[in-house]
Coordinates of C-alpha atoms in Angstrom, one line a residue:
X4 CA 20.6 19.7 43.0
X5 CA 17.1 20.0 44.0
X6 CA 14.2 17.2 42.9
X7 CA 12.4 20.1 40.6
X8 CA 15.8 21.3 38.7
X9 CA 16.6 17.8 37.6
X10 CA 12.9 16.9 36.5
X11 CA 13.6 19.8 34.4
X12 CA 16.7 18.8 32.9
X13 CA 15.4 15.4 32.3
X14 CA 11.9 17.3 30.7
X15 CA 14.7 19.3 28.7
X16 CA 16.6 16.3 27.6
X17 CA 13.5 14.0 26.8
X18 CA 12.3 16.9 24.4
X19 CA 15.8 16.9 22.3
X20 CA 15.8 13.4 21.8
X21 CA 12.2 13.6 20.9
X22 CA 13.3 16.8 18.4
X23 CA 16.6 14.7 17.3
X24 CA 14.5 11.3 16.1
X25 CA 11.4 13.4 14.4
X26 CA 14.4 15.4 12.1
X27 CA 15.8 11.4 11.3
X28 CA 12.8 9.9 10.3
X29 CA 9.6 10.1 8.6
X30 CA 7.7 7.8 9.9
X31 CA 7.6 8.0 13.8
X32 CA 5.5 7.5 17.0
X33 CA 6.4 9.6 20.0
X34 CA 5.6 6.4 22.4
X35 CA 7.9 4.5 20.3
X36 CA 10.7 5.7 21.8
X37 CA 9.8 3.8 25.4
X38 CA 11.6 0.4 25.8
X39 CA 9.2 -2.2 25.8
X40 CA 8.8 -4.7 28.3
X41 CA 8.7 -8.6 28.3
X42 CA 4.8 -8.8 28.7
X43 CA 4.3 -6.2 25.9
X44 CA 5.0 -4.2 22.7
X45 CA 4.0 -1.2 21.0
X46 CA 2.2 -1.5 17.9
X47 CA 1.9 2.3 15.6
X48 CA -1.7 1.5 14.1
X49 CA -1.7 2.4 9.8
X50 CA -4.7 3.0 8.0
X51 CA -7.0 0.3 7.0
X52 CA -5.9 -2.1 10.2
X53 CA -8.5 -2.8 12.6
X54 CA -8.3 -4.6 16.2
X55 CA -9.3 -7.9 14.4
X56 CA -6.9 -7.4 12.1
X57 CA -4.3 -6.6 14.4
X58 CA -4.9 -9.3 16.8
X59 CA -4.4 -12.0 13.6
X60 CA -1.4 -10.2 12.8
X61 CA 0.0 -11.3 16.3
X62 CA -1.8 -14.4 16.9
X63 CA -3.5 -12.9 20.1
X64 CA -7.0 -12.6 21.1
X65 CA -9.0 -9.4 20.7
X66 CA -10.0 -9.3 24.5
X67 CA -6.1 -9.0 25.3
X68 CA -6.1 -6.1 22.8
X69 CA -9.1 -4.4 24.9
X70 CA -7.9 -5.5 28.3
X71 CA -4.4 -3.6 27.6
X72 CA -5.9 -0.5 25.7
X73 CA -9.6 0.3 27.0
X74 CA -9.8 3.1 24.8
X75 CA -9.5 0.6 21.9
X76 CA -13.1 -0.3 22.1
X77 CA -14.1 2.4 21.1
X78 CA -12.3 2.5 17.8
X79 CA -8.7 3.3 16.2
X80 CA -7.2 5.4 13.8
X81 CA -4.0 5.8 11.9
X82 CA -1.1 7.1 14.6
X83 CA -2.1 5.8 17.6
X84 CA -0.3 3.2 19.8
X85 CA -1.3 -0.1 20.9
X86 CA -0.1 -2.3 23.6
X87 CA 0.3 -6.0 22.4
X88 CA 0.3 -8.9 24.6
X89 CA 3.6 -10.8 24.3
X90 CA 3.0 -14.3 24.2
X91 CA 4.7 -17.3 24.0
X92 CA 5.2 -18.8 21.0
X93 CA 7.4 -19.3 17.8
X94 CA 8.4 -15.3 17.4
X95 CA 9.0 -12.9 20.0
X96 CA 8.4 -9.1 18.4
X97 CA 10.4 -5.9 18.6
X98 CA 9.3 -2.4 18.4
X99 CA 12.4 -0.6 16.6
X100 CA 13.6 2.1 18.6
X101 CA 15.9 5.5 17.9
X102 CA 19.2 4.8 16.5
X103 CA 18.4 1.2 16.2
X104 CA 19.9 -0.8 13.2
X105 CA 19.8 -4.3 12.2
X106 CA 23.3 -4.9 13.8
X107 CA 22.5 -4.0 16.9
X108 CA 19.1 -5.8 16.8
X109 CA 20.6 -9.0 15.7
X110 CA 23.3 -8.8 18.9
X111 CA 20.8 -7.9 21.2
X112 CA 19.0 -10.9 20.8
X113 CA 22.6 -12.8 19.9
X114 CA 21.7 -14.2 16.5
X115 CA 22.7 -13.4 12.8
X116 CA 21.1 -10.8 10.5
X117 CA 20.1 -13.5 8.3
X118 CA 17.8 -15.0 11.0
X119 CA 15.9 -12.2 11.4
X120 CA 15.5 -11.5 8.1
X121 CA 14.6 -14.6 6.9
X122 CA 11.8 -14.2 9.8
X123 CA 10.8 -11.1 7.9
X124 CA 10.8 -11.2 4.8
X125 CA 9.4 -7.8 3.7
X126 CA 12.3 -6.2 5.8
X127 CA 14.0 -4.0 4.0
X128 CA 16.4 -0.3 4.3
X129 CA 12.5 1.3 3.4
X130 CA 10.5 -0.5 6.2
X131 CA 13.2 -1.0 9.1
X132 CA 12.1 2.1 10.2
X133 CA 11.1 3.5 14.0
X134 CA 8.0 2.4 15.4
X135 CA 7.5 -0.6 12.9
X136 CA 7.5 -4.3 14.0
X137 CA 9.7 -6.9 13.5
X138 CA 9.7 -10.7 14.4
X139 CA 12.1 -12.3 16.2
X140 CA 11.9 -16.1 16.1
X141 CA 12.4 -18.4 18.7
X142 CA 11.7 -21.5 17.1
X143 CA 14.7 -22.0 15.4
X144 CA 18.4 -23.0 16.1
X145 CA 20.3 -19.4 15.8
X146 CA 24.2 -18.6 16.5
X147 CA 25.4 -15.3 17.0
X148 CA 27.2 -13.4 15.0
X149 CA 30.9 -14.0 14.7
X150 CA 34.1 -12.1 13.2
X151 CA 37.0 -10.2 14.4
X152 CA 36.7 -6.8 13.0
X153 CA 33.2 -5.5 14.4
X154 CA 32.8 -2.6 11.7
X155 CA 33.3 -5.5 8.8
X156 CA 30.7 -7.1 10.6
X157 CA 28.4 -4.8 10.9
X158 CA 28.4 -3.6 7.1
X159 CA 27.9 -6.9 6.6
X160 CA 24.6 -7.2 8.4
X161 CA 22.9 -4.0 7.5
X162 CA 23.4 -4.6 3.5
X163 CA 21.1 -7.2 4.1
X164 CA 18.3 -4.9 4.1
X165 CA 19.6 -3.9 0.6
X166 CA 17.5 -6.1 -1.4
X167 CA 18.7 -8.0 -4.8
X168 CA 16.8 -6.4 -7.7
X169 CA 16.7 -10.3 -9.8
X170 CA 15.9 -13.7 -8.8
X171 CA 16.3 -16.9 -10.4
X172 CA 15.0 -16.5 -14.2
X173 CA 11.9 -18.4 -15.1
X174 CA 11.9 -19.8 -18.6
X175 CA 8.4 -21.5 -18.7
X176 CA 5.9 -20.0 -16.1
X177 CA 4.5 -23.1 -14.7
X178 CA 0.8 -22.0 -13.2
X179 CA -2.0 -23.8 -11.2
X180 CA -5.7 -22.3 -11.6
X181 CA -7.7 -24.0 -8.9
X182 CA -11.1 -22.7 -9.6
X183 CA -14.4 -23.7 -8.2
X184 CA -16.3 -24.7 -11.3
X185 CA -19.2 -26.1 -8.9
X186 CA -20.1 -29.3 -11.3
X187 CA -18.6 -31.7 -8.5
X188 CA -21.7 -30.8 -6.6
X189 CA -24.2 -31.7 -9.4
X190 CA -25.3 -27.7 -9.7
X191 CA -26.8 -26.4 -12.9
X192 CA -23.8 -25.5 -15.0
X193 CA -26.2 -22.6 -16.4
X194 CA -26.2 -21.3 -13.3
X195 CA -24.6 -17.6 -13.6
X196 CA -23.0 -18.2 -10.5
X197 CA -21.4 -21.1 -11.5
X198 CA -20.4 -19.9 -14.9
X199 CA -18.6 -16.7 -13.3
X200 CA -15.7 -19.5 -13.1
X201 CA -15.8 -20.8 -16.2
X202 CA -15.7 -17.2 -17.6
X203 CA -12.9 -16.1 -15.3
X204 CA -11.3 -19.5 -17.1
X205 CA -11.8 -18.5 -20.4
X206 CA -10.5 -14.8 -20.2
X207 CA -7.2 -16.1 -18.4
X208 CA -6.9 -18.3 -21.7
X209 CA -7.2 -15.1 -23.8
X210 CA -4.2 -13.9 -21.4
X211 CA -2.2 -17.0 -22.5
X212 CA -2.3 -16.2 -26.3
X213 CA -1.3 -12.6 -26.1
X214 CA 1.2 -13.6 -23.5
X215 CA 2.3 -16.0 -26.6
X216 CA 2.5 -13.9 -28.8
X217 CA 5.4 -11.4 -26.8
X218 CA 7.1 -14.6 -26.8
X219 CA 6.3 -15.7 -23.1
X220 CA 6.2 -19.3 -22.7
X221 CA 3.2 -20.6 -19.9
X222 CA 2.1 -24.3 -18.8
X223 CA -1.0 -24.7 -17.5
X224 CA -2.9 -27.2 -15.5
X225 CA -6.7 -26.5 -14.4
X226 CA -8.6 -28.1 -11.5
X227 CA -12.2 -28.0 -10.5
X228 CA -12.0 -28.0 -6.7
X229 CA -15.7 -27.2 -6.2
X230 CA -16.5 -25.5 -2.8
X231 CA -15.3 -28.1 -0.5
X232 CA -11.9 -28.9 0.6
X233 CA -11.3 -32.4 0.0
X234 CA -10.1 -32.3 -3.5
X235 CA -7.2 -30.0 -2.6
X236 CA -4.8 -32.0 -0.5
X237 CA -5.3 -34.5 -3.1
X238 CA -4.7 -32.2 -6.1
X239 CA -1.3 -30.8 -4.3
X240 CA 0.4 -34.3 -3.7
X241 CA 0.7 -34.5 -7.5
X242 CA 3.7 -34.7 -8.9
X243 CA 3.0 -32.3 -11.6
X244 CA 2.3 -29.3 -8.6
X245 CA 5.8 -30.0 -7.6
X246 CA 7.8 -27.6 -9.9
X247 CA 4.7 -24.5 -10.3
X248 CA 5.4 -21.2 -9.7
X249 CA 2.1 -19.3 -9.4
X250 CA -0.9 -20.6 -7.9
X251 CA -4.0 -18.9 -8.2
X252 CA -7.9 -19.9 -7.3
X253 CA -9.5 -20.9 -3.9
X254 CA -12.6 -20.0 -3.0
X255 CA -13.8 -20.0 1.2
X256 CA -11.4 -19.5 3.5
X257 CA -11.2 -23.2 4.3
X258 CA -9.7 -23.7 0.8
X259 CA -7.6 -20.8 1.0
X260 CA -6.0 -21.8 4.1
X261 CA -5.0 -25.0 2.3
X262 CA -3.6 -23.6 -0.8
X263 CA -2.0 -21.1 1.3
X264 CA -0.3 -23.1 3.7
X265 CA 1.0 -25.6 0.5
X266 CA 2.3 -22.2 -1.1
X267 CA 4.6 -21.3 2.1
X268 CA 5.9 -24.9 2.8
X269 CA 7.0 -24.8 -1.2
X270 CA 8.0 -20.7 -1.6
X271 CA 5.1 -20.6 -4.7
X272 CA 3.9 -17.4 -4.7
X273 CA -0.2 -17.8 -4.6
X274 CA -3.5 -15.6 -5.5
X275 CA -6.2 -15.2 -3.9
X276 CA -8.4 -13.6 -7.1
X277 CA -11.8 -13.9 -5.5
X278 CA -12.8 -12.8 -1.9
X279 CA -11.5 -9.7 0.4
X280 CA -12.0 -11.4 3.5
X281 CA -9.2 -14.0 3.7
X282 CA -6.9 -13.3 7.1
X283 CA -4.0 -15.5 5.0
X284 CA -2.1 -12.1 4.0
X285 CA -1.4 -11.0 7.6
X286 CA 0.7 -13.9 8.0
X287 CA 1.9 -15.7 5.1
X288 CA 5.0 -13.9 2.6
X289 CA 3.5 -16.1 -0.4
X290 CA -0.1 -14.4 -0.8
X291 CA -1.1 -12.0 -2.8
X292 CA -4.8 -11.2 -2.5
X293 CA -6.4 -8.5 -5.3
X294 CA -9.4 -7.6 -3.5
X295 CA -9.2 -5.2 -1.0
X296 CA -10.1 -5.9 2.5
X297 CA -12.9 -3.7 2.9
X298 CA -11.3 -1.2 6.1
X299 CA -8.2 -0.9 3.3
X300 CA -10.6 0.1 1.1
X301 CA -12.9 2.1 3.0
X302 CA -10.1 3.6 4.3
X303 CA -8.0 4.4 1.0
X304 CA -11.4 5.8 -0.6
X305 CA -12.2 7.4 2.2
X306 CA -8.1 9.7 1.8
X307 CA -9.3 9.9 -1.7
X308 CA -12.3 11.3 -1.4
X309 CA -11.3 13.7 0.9
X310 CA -8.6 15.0 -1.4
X311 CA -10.6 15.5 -4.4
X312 CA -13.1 17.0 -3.2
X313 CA -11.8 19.3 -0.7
X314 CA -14.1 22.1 0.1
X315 CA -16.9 20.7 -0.7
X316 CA -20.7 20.4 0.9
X317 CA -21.0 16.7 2.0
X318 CA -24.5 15.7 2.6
X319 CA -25.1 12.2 4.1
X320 CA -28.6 10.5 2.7
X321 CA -28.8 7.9 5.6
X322 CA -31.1 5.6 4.3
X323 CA -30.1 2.3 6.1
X324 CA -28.3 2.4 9.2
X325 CA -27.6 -0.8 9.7
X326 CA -26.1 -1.6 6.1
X327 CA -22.5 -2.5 6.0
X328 CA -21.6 0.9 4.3
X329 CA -22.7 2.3 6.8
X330 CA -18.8 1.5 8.1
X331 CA -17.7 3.4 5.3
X332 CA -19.8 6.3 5.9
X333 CA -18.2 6.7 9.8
X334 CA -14.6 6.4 8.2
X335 CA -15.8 9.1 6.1
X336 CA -17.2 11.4 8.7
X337 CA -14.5 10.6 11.0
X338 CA -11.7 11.6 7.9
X339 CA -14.0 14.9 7.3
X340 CA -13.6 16.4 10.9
X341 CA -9.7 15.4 11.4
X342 CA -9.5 17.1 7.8
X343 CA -11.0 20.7 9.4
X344 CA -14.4 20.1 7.2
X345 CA -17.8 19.4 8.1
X346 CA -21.0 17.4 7.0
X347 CA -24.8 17.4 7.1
X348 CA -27.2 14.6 7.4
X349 CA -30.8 13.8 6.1
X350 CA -33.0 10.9 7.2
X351 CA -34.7 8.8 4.7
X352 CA -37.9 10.0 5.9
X353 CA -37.1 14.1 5.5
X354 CA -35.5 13.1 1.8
X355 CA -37.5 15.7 -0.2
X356 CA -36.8 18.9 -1.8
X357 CA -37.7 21.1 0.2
X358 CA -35.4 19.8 3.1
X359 CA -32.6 18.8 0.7
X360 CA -32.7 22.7 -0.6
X361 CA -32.4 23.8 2.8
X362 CA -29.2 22.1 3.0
X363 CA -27.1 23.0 0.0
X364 CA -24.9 25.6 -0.4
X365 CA -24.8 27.8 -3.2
X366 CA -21.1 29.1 -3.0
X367 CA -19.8 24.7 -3.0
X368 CA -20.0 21.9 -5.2
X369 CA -23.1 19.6 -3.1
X370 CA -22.2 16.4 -2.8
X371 CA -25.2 13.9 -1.7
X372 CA -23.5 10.2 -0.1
X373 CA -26.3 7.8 0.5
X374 CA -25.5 4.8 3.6
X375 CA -26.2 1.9 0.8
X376 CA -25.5 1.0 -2.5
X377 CA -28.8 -0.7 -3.1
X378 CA -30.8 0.3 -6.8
X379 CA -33.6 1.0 -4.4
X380 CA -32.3 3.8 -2.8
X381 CA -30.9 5.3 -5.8
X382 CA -34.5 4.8 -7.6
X383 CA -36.0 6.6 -4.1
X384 CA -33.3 9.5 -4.7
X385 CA -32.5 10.4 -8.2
X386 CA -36.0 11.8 -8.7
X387 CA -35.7 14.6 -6.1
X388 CA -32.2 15.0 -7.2
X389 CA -32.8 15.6 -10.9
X390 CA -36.2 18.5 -10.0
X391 CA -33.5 20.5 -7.8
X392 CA -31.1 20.6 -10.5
X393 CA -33.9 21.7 -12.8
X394 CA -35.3 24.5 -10.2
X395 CA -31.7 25.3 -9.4
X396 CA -29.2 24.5 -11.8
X397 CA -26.7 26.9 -10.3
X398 CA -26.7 24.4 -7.4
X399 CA -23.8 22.2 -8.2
X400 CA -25.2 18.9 -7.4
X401 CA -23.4 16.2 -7.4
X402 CA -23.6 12.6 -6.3
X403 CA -21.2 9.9 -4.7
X404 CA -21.5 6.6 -4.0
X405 CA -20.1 2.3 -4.1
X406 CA -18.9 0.0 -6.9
X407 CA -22.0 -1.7 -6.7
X408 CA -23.3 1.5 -8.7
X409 CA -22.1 0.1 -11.7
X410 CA -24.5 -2.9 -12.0
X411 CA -26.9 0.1 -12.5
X412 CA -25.0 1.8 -15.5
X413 CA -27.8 0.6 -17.9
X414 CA -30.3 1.7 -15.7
X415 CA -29.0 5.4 -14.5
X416 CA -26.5 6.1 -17.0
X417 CA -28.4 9.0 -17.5
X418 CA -28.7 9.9 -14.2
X419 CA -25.4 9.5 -13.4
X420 CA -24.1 11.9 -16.1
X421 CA -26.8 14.6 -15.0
X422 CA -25.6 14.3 -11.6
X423 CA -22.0 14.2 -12.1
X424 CA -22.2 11.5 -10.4
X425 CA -18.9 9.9 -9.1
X426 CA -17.7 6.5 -7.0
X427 CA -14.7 4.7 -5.4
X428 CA -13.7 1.3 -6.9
X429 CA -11.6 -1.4 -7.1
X430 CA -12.6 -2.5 -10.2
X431 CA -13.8 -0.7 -13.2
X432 CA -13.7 -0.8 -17.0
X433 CA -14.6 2.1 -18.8
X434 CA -16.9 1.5 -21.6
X435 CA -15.8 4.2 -23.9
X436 CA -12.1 2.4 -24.0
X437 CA -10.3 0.9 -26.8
X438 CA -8.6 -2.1 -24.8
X439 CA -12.2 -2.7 -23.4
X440 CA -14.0 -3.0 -27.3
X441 CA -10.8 -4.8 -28.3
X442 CA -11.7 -7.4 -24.8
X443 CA -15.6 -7.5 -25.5
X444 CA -15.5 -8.5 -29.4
X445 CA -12.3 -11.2 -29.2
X446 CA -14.1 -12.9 -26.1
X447 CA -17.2 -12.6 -28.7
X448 CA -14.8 -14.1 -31.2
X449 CA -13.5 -17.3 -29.1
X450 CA -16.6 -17.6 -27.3
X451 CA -19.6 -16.8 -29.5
X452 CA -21.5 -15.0 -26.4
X453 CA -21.6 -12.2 -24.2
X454 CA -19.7 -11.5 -20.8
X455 CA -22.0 -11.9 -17.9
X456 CA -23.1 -9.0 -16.1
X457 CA -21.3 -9.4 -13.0
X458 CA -19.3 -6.9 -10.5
X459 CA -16.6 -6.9 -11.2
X460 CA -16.7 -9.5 -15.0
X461 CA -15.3 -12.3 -14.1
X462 CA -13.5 -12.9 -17.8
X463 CA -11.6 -9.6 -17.7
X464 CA -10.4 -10.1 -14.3
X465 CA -9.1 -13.4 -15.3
X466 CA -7.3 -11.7 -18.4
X467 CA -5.6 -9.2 -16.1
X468 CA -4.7 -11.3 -13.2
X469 CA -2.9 -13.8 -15.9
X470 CA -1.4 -11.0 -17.9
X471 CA 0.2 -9.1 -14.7
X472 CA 1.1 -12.1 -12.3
X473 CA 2.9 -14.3 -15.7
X474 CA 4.4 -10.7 -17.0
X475 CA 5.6 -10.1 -13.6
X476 CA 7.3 -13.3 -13.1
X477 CA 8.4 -13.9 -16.7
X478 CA 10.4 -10.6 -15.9
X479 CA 11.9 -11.0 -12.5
X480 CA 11.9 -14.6 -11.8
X481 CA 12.1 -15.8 -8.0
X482 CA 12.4 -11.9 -6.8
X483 CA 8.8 -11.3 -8.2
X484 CA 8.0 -9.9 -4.9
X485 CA 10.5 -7.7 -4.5
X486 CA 9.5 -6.2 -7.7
X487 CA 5.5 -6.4 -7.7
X488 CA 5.1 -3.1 -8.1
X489 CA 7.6 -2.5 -11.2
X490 CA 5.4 -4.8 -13.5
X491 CA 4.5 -3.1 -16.5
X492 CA 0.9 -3.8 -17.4
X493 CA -2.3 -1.5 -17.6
X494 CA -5.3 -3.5 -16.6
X495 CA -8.4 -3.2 -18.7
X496 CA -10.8 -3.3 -15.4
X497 CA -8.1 -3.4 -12.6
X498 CA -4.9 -2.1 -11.8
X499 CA -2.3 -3.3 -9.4
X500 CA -0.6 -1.8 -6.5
X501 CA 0.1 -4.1 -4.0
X502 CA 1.8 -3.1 -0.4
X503 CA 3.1 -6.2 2.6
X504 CA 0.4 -6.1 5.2
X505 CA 3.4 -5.9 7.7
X506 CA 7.2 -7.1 7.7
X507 CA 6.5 -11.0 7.6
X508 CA 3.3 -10.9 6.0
X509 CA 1.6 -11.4 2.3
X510 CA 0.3 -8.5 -0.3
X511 CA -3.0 -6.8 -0.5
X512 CA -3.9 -4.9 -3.6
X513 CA -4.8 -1.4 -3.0
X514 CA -5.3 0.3 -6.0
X515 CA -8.3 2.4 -6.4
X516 CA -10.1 4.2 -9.2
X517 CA -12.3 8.0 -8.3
X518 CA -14.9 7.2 -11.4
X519 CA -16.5 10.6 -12.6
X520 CA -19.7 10.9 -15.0
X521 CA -19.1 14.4 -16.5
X522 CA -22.1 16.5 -18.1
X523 CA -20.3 16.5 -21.7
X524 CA -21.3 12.3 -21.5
X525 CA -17.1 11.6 -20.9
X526 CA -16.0 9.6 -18.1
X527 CA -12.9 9.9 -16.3
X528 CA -10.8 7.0 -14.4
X529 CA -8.3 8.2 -12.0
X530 CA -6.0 6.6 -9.9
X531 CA -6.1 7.3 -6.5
X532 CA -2.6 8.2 -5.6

């Protein structure tokens, strides 16, 4: 057989199996299918993750990253493959491959089903798919798999990844709030900044009474851990932290990593309710964090956006190029052209109406997207905006823009509805709502003031962290996290949709609203799906 008729062969077998997996599966990466080596693996990047990210995730350094895949430097996107450093360490990780199963994953590396999936503990029959990653640990004493009758065996071992739907019930929901109040460092308690805390406080205690009243029994202890770290270690010894089963609070990341690592040694499930910036999810099963990390969320609003508003005229106001939205504007543009659509630009300094008009497009709904969220720019914009509607109100103007935007409302409200304005969030709570009025006047009620104006308020996202996390555990006891996402509460300014970071890691929430300001004064809230 000559060298050129069995390179075709092989080109003609490599091609069915290719066909053969894609028909299996779902979710797949052609360059999955390539055994990896002992100095590497393959890693399918998903939206949201960045090199940084990635390089937590495995506990390797970004250089490695950049060494193995130049290309990498200069960005990734959803789909494409990486090349991770193995290292030495406590986990060795595997690439699934075609055909592969948890049986054969667990002899290959001669240790029980269990092992591996207690390594893994978001592993399931929906995630042990091709191209994921798995952890295989080599830190711990394993024995391999035993039994006479190999098919027994092997049925045994793959219902594993069939999860059980309950847990242990939880009569009482023991919690720990660690919140930094801020008086252990002598600041003004009137400080707003401070007080954020003590609201956040005081709308999780309005969560306990109506939890109450469905008959839910919670027992609460609240500590003031300021914004240092050495009250925590302290706090956790106590005997009374023994027996909890949520944790919620923390503050900087040095706090967080304390709590964090307290809630893995004891299996407490643990919220992280303030920052988006905390690395703990990427490796720790116990954390949920409700803020979005802001590539998850630039990248989710980013889908979003480009779904609803399909066919539209995107017009970039770049006002600040060196302003951290600015991120989100280059997901955007990027999400645009790999969608088949286009964009224009303006510069601060052409912003006027004669240059704007000379941009629109009569036949499209206009959408202006400024680089920053700042009131300045909006005060710089809305102006020229609101004359071209006047001189040409078959236009279709519209604006889009941050979260931040709702700081503004009492400001621009106006504006906003003229414009049609619209904006991704994470939080939002629509004025015109009942639950909202209902929130405003009891806090009124227990509290005799107003709610500060914050983004997002501080007392309603205490009343919906408590209500969902005590619902949700109340409900499903110690398989809470197998169930996150079959909770049944509506939040009054945020909703919950949380998704593992990766197959041993922690939750993020990414749940996003699409806020629109329609011209007959309504406002909608939609889900991002």
């Amino acid at each position: 057989m000559t060298l050129f008729k069995r390179t075709l062969i092989f080109i003609v077998l490599l091609s069915v199996q290719l066909y053969n997996v894609k028909s299996e599966n779902t979710f797949y990466s052609e360059a999955a299918i390539f055994a990896q080596s002992d100095e590497f693996f393959l890693h399918t990047v998903e939206r949201g993750q960045t090199v940084y990210s990635i390089s937590v995730m495995y506990k390797v350094k970004v250089d490695d990253i950049y060494r193995s895949n130049p290309d990498s430097k200069n960005g990734i996107k959803a789909g494409s493959v990486l090349k991770i450093p193995q290292i030495s360490g406590s986990y060795y990780y595997h690439t699934i491959q075609p055909k592969e199963t948890l049986y054969s994953v667990s002899k290959k590396y001669q240790m029980k089903g269990a092992d591996i999936i207690q390594a893994n503990p978001g592993l399931s029959i929906q995630t042990f798919t091709i191209g994921k990653t798995i952890r295989i640990p080599t830190n711990i004493v394993t024995s391999p798999m035993e039994g006479e009758n190999e098919n027994s065996l092997k049925r045994e071992t793959e219902a594993l990844l069939n999860k059980s739907a309950r847990g242990t019930d939880i009569r009482t929901v023991k919690v720990a709030l660690l919140l930094p109040f801020g008086l252990k460092e002598g600041t003004n308690s009137n400080n707003a900044t401070d007080n954020r805390f003590v609201e956040y406080y005081e709308g999780f205690l309005m969560a306990l009474e109506e939890l109450k009243k469905s008959g839910i029994s919670v027992e609460l202890q609240v500590f003031d851990i300021g914004t240092g770290n050495d009250e925590i270690p302290e706090i956790l010894k106590k005997q009374s932290m023994k027996n909890i089963n949520l944790i919620i609070g923390g503050l900087t990341e040095k706090q967080i990593r304390t709590i964090a690592s307290f809630a893995r040694e004891k299996n407490i499930p643990y919220v992280i309710p303030f920052t988006s910036k905390s690395d703990e999810p990427l490796n720790n099963p116990q954390v949920f964090q409700i803020n979005t990390p802001q590539s998850y969320l630039y990248s989710k609003a980013s889908a979003a956006f480009c779904k609803e508003y399909k066919g539209s005229n995107v017009i970039f106001y770049l006002s600040d190029p060196d302003n951290e939205k600015m991120e989100f504007v280059k997901t955007l543009q990027a999400d645009l052209t790999q969608n088949g659509g286009s964009f224009k630009t303006i510069s601060s300094q052409d912003f006027s109406i004669q240059e704007i008009q000379k941009l629109l497009n009569p036949e499209e709904l206009n959408i202006i997207i400024p680089s920053d969220d700042s009131s300045e720019t909006l005060k710089k914009m809305l102006p020229s905006l609101n004359a071209i509607n006047k001189l040409c109100p078959e236009c279709k103007l519209s604006l889009f823009g941050y979260p931040g935007w709702q700081v503004y409302c009492n400001d621009y409200m106006e504006d906003y509805f003229k414009l049609q304005a619209g904006f991704y969030t994470i939080f939002y709570a629509d004025p015109t709502s009942e639950s909202l009025k209902s929130f405003y006047s009891n806090f009124n009620k227990w509290y005799s003031r107003e709610l500060i104006n914050t983004y997002p308020k501080f007392g309603i996202l205490g009343y919906d962290t408590g209500m969902f996390f005590i619902k949700g555990l109340h409900a499903y006891g110690t398989a809470f996290d197998e169930n996150v996402n079959n909770v049944k509460y509506k939040g009054i300014q945020i909703d919950f949709k949380f998704e593992r970071v990766n197959n041993w890691g922690g939750f993020i929430n990414t749940n996003i609203y699409l806020v629109s300001f329609n011209q007959n004064y309504s406002i909608s809230k939609n889900t991002s799906k």
